[in-house]
PDB file of C-alpha atoms in Angstrom:
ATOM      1  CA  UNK A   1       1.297  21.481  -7.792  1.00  0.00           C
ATOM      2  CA  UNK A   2      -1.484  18.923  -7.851  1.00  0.00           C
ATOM      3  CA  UNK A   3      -1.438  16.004  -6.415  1.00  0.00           C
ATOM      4  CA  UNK A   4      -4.067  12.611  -7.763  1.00  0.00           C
ATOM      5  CA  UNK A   5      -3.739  10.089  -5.529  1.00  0.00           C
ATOM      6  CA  UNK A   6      -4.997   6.422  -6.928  1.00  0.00           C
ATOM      7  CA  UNK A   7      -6.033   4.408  -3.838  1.00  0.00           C
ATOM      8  CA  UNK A   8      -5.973   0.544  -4.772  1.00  0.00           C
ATOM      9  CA  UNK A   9      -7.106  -2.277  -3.239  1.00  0.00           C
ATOM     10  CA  UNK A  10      -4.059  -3.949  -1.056  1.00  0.00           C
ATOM     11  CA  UNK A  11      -5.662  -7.105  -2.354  1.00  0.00           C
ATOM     12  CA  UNK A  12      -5.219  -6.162  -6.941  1.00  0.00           C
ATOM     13  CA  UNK A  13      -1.186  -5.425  -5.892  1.00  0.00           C
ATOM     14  CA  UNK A  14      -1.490  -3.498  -9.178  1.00  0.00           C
ATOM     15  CA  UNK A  15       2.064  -2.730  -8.977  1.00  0.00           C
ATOM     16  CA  UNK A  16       5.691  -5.003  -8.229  1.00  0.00           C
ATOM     17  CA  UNK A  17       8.626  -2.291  -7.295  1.00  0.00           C
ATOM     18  CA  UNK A  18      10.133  -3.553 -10.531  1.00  0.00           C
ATOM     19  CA  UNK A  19       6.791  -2.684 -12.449  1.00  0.00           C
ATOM     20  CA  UNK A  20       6.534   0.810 -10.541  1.00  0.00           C
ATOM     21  CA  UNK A  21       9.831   1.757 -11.606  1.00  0.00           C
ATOM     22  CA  UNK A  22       9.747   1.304 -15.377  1.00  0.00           C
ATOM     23  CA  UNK A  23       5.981   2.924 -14.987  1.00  0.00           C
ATOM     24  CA  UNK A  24       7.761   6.013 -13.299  1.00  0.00           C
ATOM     25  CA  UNK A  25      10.594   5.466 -16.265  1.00  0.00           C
ATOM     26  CA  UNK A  26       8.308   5.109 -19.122  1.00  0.00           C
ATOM     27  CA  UNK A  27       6.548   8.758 -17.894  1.00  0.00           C
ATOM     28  CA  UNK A  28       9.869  10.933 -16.786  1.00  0.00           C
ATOM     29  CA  UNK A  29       7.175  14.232 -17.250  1.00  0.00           C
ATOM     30  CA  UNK A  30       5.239  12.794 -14.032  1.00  0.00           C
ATOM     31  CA  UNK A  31       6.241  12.652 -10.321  1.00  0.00           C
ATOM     32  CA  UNK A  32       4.839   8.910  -9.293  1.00  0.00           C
ATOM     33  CA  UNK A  33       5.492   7.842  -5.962  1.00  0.00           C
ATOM     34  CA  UNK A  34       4.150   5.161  -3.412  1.00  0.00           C
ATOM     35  CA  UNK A  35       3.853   5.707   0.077  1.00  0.00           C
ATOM     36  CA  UNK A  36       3.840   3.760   2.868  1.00  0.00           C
ATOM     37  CA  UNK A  37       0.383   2.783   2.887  1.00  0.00           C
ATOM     38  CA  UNK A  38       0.205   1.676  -0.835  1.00  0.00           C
ATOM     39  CA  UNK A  39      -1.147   4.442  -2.266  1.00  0.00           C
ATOM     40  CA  UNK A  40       0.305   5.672  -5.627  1.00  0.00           C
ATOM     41  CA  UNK A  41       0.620   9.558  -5.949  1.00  0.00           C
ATOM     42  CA  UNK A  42       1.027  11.057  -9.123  1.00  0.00           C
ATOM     43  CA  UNK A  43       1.995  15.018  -8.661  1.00  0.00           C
ATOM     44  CA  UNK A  44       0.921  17.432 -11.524  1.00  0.00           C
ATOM     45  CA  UNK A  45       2.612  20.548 -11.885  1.00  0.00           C
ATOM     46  CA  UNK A  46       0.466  23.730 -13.344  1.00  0.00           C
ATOM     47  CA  UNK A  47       1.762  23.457 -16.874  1.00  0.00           C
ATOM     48  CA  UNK A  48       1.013  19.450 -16.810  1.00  0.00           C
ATOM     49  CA  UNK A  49      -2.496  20.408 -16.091  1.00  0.00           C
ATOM     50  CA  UNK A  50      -2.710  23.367 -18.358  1.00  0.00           C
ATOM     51  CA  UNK A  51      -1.573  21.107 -21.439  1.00  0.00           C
ATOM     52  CA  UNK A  52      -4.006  18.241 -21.740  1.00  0.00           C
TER      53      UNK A  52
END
């Protein structure tokens, strides 16, 4: 898999945890995830990458 990572400023807060979950709900074909440092991870599998 592939993995983008989208580092943000801690100062935009880009994202609420409300607002990050319907994002993740409104795209069920893409793995989002936040870690602990802010940083939102989007994980592409092969065929993802292979189709756009």
């Amino acid at each position: 898999m592939q993995a983008i990572t989208l580092t943000i400023p801690p100062n935009l807060n880009v994202f609420s945890d409300d607002e990050l979950y319907a994002f993740c709900l409104a795209n069920p074909e893409l793995r989002i995830e936040r870690d602990e440092t802010g940083h939102i991870i989007i994980t592409l599998t092969v065929q993802d990458v292979l189709t756009y």
